[in-house]
Coordinates of C-alpha atoms in Angstrom, one line a residue:
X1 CA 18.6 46.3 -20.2
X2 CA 17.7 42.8 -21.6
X3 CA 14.6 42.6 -24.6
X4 CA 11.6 41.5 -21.7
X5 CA 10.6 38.3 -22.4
X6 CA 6.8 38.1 -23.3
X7 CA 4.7 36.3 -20.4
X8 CA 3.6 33.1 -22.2
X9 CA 3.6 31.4 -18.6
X10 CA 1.7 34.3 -16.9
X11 CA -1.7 34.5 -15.9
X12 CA -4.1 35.5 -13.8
X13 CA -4.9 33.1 -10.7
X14 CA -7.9 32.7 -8.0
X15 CA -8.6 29.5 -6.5
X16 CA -9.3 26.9 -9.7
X17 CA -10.1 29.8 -12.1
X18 CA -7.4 31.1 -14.5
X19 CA -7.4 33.7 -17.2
X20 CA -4.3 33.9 -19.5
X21 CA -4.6 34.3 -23.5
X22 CA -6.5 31.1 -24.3
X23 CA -8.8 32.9 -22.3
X24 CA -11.0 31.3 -19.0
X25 CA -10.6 28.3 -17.8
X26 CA -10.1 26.0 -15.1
X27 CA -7.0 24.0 -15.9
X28 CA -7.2 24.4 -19.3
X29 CA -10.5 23.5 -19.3
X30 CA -13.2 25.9 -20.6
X31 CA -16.5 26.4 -19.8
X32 CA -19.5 24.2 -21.7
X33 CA -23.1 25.5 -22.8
X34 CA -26.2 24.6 -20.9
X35 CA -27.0 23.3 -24.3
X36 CA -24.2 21.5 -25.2
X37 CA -24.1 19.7 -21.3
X38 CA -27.3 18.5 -22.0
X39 CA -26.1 17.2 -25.1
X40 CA -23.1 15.1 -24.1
X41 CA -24.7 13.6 -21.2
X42 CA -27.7 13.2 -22.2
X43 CA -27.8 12.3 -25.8
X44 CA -31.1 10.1 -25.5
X45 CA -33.3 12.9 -25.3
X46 CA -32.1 14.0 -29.0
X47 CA -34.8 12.7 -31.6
X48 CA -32.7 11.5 -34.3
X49 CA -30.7 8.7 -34.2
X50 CA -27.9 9.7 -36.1
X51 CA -27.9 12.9 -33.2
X52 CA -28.0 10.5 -30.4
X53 CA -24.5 8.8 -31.9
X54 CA -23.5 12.0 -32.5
X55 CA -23.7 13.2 -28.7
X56 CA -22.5 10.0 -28.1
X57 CA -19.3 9.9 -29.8
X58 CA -18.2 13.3 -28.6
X59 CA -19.0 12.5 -24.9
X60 CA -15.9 10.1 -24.8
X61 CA -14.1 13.1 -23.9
X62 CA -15.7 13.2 -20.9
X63 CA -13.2 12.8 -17.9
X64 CA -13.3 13.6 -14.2
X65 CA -10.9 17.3 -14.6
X66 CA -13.6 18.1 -17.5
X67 CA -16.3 17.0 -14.8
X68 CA -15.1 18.9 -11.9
X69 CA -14.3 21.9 -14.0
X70 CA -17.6 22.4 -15.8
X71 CA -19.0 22.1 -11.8
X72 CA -16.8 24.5 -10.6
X73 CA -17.7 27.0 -13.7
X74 CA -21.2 27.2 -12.8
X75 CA -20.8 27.4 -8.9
X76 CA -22.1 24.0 -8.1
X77 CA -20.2 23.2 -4.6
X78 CA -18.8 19.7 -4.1
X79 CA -16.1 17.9 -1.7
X80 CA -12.4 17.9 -2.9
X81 CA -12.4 14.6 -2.7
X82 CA -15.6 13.4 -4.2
X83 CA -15.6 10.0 -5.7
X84 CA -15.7 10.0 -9.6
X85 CA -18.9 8.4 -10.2
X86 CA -20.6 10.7 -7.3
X87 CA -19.1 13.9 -9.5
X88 CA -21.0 12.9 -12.5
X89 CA -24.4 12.1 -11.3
X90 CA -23.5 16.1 -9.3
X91 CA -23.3 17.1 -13.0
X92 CA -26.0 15.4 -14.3
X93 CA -28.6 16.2 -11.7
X94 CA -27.4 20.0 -12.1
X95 CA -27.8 20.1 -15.8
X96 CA -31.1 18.1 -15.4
X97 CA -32.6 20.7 -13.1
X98 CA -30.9 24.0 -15.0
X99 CA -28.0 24.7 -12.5
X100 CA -26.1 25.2 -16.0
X101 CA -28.3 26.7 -18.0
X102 CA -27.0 30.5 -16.5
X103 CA -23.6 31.5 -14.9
X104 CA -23.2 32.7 -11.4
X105 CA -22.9 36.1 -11.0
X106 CA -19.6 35.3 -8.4
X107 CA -18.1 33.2 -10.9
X108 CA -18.4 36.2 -13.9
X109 CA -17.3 38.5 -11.1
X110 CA -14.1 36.5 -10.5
X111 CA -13.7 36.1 -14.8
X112 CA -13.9 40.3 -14.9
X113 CA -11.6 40.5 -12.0
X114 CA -8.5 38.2 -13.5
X115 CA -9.2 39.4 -17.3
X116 CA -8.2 43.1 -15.5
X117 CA -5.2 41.3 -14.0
X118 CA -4.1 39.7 -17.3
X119 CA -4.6 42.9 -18.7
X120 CA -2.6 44.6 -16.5
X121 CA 0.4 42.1 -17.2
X122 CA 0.1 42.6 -20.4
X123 CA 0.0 46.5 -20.1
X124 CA 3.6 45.8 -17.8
X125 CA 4.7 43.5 -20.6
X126 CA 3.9 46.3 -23.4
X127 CA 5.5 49.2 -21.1
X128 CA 8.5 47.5 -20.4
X129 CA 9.2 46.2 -24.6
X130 CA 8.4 50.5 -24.9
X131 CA 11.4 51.3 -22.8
X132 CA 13.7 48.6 -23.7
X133 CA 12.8 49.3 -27.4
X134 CA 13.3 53.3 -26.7
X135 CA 16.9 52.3 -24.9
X136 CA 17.7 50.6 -28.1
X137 CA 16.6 52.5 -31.1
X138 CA 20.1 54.5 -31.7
X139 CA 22.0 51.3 -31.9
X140 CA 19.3 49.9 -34.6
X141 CA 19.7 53.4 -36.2
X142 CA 23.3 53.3 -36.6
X143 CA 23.5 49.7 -37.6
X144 CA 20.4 50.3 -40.2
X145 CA 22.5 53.5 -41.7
X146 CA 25.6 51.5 -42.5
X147 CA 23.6 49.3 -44.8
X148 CA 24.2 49.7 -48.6
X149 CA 21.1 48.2 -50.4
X150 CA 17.4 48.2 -49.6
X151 CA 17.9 44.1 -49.2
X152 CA 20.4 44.9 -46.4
X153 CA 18.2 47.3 -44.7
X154 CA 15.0 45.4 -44.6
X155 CA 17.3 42.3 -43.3
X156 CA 18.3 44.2 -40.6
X157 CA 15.8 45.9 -39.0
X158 CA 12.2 45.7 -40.8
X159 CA 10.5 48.5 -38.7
X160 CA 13.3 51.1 -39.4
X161 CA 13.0 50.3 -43.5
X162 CA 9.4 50.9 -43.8
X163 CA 9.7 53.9 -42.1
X164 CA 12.5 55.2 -44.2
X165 CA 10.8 54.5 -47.5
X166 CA 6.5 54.5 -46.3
X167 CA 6.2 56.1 -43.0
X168 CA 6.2 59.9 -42.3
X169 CA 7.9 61.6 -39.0
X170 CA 4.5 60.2 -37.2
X171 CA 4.8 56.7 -38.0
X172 CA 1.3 57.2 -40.6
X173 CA 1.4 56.0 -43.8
X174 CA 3.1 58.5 -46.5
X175 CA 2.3 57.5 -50.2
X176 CA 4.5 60.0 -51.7
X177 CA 7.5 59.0 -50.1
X178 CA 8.4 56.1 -52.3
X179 CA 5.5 55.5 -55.1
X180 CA 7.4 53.2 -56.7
X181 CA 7.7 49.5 -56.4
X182 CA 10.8 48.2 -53.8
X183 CA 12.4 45.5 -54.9
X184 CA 15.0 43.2 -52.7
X185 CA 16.4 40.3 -54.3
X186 CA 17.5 37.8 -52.2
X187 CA 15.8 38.8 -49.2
X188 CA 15.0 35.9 -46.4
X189 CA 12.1 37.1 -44.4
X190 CA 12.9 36.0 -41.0
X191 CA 9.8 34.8 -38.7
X192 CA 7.7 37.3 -41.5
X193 CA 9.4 40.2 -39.7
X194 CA 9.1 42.4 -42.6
X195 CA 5.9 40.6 -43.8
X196 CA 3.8 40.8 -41.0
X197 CA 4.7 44.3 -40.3
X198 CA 3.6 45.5 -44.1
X199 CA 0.5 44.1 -44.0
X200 CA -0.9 46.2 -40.6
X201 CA 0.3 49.6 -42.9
X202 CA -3.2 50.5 -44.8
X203 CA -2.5 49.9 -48.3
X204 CA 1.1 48.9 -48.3
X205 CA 1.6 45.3 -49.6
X206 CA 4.0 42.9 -50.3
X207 CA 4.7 39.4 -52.1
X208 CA 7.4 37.3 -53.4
X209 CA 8.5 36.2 -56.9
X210 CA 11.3 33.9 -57.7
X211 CA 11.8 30.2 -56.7
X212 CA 13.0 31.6 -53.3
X213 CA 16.4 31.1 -51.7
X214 CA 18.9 33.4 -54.0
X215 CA 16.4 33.6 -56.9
X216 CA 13.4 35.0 -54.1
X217 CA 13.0 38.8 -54.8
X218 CA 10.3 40.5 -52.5
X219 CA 8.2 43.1 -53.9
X220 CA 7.6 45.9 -51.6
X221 CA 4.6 48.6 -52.9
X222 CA 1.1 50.5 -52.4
X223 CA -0.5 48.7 -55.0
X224 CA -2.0 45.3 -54.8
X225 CA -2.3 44.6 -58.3
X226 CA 1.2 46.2 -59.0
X227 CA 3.0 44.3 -56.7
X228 CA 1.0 41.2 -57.3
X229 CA 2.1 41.6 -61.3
X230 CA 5.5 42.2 -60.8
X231 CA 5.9 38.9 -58.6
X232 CA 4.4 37.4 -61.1
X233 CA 6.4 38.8 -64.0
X234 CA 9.2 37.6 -61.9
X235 CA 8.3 34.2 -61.9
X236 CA 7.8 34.0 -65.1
X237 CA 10.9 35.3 -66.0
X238 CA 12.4 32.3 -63.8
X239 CA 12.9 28.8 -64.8
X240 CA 9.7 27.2 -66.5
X241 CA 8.1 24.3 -64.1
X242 CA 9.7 25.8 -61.1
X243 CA 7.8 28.4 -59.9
X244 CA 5.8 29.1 -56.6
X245 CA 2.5 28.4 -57.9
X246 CA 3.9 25.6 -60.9
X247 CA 3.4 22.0 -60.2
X248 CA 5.7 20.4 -58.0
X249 CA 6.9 17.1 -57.3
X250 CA 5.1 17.1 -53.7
X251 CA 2.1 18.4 -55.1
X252 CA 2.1 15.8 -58.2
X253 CA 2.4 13.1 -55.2
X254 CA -0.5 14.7 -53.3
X255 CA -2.8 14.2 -56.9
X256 CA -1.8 10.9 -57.0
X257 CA -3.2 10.2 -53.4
X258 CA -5.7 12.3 -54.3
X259 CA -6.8 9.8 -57.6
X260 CA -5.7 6.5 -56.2
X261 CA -8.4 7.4 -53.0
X262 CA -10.9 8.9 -54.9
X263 CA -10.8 6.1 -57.0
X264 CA -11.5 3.1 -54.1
X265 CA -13.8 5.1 -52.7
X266 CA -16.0 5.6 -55.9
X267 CA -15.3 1.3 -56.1
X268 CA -16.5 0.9 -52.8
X269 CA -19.7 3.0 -53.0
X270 CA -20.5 0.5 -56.2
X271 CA -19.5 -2.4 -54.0
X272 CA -22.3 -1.7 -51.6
X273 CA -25.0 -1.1 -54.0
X274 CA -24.3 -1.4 -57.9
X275 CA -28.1 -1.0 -58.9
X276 CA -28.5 1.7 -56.7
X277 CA -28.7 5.3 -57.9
X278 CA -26.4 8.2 -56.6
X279 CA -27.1 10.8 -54.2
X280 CA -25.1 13.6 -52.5
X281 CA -25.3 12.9 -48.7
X282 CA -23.5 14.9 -46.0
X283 CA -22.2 11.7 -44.2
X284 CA -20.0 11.3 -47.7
X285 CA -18.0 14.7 -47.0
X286 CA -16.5 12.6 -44.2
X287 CA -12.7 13.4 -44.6
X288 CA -9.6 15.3 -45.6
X289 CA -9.0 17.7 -48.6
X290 CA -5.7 18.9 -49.9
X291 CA -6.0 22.4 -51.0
X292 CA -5.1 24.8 -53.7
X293 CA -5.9 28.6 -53.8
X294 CA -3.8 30.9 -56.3
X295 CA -4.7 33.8 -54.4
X296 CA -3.2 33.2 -50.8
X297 CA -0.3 30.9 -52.2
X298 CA 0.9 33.4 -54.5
X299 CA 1.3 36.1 -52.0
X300 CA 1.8 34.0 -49.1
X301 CA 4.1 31.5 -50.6
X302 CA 5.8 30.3 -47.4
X303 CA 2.5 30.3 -45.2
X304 CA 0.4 28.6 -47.6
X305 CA 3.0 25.4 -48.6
X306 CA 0.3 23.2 -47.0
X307 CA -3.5 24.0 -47.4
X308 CA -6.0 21.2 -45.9
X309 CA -9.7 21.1 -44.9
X310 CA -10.8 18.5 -42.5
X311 CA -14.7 17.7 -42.3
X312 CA -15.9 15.5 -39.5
X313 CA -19.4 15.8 -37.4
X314 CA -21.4 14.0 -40.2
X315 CA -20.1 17.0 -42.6
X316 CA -21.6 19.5 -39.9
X317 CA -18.1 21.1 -38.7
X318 CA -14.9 21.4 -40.5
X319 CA -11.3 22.1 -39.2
X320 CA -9.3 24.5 -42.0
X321 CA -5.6 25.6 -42.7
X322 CA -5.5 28.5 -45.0
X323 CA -2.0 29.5 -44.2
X324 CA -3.1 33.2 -43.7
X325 CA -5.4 31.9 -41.0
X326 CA -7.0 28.6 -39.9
X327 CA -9.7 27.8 -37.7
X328 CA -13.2 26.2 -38.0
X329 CA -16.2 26.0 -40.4
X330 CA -20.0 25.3 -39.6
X331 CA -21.4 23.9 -42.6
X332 CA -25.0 23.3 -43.9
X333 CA -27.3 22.3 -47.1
X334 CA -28.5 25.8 -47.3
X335 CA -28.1 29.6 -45.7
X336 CA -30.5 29.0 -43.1
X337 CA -28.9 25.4 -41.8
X338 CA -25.8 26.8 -41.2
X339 CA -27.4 30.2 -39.4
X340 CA -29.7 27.9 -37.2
X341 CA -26.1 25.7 -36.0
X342 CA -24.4 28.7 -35.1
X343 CA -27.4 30.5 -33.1
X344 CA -28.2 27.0 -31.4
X345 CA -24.7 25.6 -31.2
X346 CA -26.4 22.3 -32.6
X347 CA -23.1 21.2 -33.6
X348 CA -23.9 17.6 -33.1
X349 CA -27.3 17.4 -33.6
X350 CA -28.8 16.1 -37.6
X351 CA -29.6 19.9 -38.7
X352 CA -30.1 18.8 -42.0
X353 CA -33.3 16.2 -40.9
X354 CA -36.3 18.4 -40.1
X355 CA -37.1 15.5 -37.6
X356 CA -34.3 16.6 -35.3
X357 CA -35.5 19.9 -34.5
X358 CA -35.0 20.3 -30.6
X359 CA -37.3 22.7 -28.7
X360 CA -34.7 24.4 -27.2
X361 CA -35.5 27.6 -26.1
X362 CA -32.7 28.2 -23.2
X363 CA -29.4 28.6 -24.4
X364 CA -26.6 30.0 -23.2
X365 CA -26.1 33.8 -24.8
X366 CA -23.0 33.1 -26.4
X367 CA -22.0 36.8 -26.9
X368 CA -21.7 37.7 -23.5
X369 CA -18.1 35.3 -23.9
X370 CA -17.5 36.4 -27.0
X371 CA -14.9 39.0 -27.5
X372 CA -14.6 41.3 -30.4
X373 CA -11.3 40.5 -33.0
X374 CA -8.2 42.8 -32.8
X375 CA -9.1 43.5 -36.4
X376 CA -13.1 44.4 -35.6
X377 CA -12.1 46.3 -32.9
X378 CA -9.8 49.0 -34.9
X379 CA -12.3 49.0 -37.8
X380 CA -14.7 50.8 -35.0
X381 CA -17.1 48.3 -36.9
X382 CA -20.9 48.5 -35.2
X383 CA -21.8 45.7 -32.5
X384 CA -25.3 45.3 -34.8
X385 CA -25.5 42.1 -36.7
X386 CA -25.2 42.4 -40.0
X387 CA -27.6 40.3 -42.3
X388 CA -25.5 38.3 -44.5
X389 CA -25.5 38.0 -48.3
X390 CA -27.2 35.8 -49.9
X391 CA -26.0 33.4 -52.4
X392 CA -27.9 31.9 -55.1
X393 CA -27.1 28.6 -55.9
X394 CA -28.7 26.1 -58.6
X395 CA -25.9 23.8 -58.0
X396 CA -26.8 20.7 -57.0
X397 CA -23.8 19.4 -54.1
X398 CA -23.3 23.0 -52.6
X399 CA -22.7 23.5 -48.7
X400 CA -22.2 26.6 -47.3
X401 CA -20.6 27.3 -44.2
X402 CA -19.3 30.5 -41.8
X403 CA -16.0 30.4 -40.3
X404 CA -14.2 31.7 -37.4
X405 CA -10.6 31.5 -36.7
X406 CA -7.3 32.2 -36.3
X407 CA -5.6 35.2 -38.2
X408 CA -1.4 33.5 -38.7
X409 CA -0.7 37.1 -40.2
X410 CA -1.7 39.6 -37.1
X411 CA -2.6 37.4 -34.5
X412 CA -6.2 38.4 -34.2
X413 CA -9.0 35.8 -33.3
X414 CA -11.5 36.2 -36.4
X415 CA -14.8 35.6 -34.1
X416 CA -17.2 37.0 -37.0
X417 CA -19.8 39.0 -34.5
X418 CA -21.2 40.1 -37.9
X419 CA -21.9 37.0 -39.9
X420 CA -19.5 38.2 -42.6
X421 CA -16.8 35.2 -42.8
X422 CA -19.0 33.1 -44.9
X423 CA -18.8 30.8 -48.2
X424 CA -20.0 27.5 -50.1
X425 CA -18.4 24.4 -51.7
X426 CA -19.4 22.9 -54.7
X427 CA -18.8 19.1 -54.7
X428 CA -17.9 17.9 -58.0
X429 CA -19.5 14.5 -57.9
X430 CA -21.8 12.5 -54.8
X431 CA -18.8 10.5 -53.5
X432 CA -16.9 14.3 -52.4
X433 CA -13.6 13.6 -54.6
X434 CA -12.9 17.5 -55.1
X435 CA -14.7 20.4 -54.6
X436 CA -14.6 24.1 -55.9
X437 CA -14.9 27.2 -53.2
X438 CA -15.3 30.2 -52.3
X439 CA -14.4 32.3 -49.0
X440 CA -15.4 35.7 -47.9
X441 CA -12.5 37.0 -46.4
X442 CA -13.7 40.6 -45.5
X443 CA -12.8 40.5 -41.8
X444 CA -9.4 39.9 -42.8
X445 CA -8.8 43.5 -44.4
X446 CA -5.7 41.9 -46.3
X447 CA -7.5 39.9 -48.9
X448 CA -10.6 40.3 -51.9
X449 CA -13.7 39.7 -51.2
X450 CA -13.9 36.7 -52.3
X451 CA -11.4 34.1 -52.9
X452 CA -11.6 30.8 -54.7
X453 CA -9.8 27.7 -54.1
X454 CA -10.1 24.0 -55.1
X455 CA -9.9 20.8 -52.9
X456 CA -9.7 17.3 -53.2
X457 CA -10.0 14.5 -51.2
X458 CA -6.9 12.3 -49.7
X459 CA -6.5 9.5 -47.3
X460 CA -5.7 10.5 -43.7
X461 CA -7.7 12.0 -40.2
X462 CA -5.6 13.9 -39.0
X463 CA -5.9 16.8 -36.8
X464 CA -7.8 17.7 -33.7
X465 CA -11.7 15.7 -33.2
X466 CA -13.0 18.8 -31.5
X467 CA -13.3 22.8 -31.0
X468 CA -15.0 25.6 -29.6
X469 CA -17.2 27.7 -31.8
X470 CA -17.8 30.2 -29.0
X471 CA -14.6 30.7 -27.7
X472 CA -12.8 29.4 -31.2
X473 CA -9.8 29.9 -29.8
X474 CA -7.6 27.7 -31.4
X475 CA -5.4 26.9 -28.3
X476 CA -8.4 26.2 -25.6
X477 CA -8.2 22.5 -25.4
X478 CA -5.9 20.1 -25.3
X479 CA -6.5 18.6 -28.9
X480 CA -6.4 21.7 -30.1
X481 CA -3.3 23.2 -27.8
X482 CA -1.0 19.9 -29.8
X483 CA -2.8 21.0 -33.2
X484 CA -1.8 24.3 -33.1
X485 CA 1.6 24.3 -31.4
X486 CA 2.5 22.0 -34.3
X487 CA 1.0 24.3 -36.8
X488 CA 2.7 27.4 -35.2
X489 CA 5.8 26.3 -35.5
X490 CA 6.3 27.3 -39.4
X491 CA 3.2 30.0 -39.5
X492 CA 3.0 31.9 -36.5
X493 CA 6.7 31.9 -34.7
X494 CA 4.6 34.2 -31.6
X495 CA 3.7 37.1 -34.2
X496 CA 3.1 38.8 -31.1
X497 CA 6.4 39.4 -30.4
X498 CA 7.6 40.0 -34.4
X499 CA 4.8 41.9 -35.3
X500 CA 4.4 44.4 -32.4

């Protein structure tokens, strides 16, 4: 019997509709707001100006699949062969006269009807890995038992080793089996077979020390703060200037971008206006941020080589690579901006001008697409929202923002139901150089509740121009599909297969 290959070109299929694991679509294209297709095609009824360039810029995406899609999502009937321009004024009449502003109750009976079919692939996919894994276990078992050293064992089969040394005869956690701290020198953890698998046991943990290759030793433990110290105690113990978290010829490179462009930007600001006084302004957060976070690099060392924050929309929406998980950020000048955005899905509009304060009662109830994370859904966490905390600030260039995303580590989507992925950034000067943070990473269940990290700013605009707060799946569009299958290719190698 041959391992069953998991069904990354399967999916569910009826007429132009398609459900596979970026979700519903209609060749590859999702499904827009009521609010947001009022929006992008017609940005002249926003208020503010700086909205109405906004809605402007973003409706260059606009082709004729994403046309006939979003007409074929809400049930509006139209000939094959329609002529482009007749298409759009279909679309714009519909949205004008609130064809979009609801679903059809035939097209969410066809979305219920393929997600049960996908599921039902999966479930095959699942069974089948069960057997062909069952058929399999006593050659692991025999080849696992002729291995000589901890390090051999976790290289060759990662399941069997935490079993022997963490797991009890039920596959549950078992502190008394080995209390004491496992350490495997030289260890290469291949596609994060033995990381990803340690992190989804309550408790157990695991980082490296060392300057990797032959001087890498994992530490394998129950305590965070044990295994955490030891890593570090190995490090230290290791060549001075060399280390995981010690400065590195790359990152000395990156500073040097980061000062050369900090400082033409401060000369150009002056260039505009030398009499004038400074302000923080949103429109100056405009840009891309190298990261640093000691937290998540020290445990995460290969994940977490490249950190990066990307603000765009007028600072409104940011585009984030924390190695452990990636994804997108709503920003605001206080609490209550960033609340209103994410209820409203104003992503483009200028939330920060009181003037631009659309009457919009009718939007599209955004939870009724929304599914729960992998990680929510085992916590048996409650469906009520939960009111966030609030954060005192006196700081003068703070933004907060909430995030959703893309967990590198499990594989769960981090949708935040709960309003509990938050955090803030505090700008260190009104031209946005550098930044310190903060991010709640609750949701996780791997991490403190609160980890900081620093950024600073560094020519480039790179990544993907737009994303889906609703759906925030990271692979829905096509920006984002190239983003992430680039991304993937060090973080991720389909953890759905290595971590199951």
């Amino acid at each position: 019997m041959t391992e069953p290959r998991y069904p990354t070109d399967e999916f569910a299929e009826q007429g132009p509709f398609s459900f596979d694991a970026s979700g519903f679509t209609i060749n590859y294209t999702c499904r827009e707001s009521g609010t947001r297709l009022k929006r992008l095609l017609f940005p002249e009824s926003l208020k503010s100006e700086k909205a109405r360039k906004s809605a402007q810029q973003d409706a260059t995406m606009i082709d004729r699949p994403w046309i006939k899609a979003q007409l074929q999502h809400y049930g509006i009937h139209f000939s094959p062969d329609i002529d482009p321009f007749k298409a759009k004024a279909l679309l714009l009449t519909s949205v004008a006269h609130g064809l979009c502003d609801t679903v059809p109750a035939q097209v969410l009976k066809i979305k219920a009807t393929l997600k049960e079919e996908y599921k039902g692939i999966m479930d095959d996919y699942r069974d089948r890995m069960k057997a062909y894994r069952a058929q399999e276990l006593p050659k692991r078992i025999q080849k696992f038992e002729a291995c000589a050293t901890p390090t051999e064992e976790a290289q060759c089969d990662a399941s069997l080793f935490l079993r022997k040394y963490f797991l009890d005869e039920d596959g549950n956690p078992d502190r008394t089996k080995t209390p004491h701290l496992i350490l495997l020198p030289e260890y290469n953890d291949k596609y994060l077979a033995l990381t990803g698998r340690t992190e989804r046991i309550p408790a157990l943990h695991v980082a490296d020390g060392g300057l990797g290759g032959a001087n890498n030793i994992m530490v394998v433990g129950w305590d965070r703060s044990r295994v955490n110290n030891k890593a570090r105690q190995i490090d230290m113990q290791q060549s001075a200037g060399r280390g995981v978290l010690r400065s590195s010829h790359n990152w000395d490179q990156k500073m040097m971008s980061h000062l050369q462009y900090a400082e033409k930007r401060r000369n150009k600001a002056e260039s505009f206006n030398p009499k004038a006084g400074s302000s923080f302004e949103t429109d100056n957060v405009i840009g891309k941020y190298v990261m640093e976070c000691e937290a998540i690099q020290h445990d995460w060392p290969i994940l977490s080589k490249q950190l990066h924050l990307r603000i765009i929309s007028s600072g409104r929406l940011a585009i984030f690579d924390f190695g452990i998980v990636m994804g997108l950020m709503v920003l605001g000048k206080t609490q209550e901006d960033v609340t209103r955005i994410v209820q409203d899905g104003k992503w483009n509009a200028d939330t920060f001008d009181a003037e631009d304060s659309d009457d919009e009662g009718e939007r599209e109830d955004a939870s009724s697409d929304e599914e729960e994370s992998d990680d929510e859904r085992a916590s048996g966490r409650s469906d009520q929202p939960v009111k966030r905390q609030k954060i005192e600030s006196s700081h003068p260039r703070r933004l907060y923002f909430q995030w959703r995303g893309y967990n590198t580590i499990s594989g769960a989507m981090q949708l935040d139901t709960q309003n509990r992925n938050t955090g803030y950034l505090d700008f260190a000067d009104d031209d946005a150089t550098s930044f310190e943070g903060n991010i709640f990473m609750n949701a996780i269940g791997m991490m403190g509740s609160k980890i900081s990290f620093q950024g600073y700013s560094v020519p480039g605009m790179m990544g993907p121009l737009t994303m889906d707060w609703n759906a925030c799946k990271l692979y829905l569009c096509h920006e984002i599909t190239f983003w992430v299958a680039k991304q993937a290719t060090l973080k991720t190698v389909r953890m759905t297969q290595v971590v199951s």
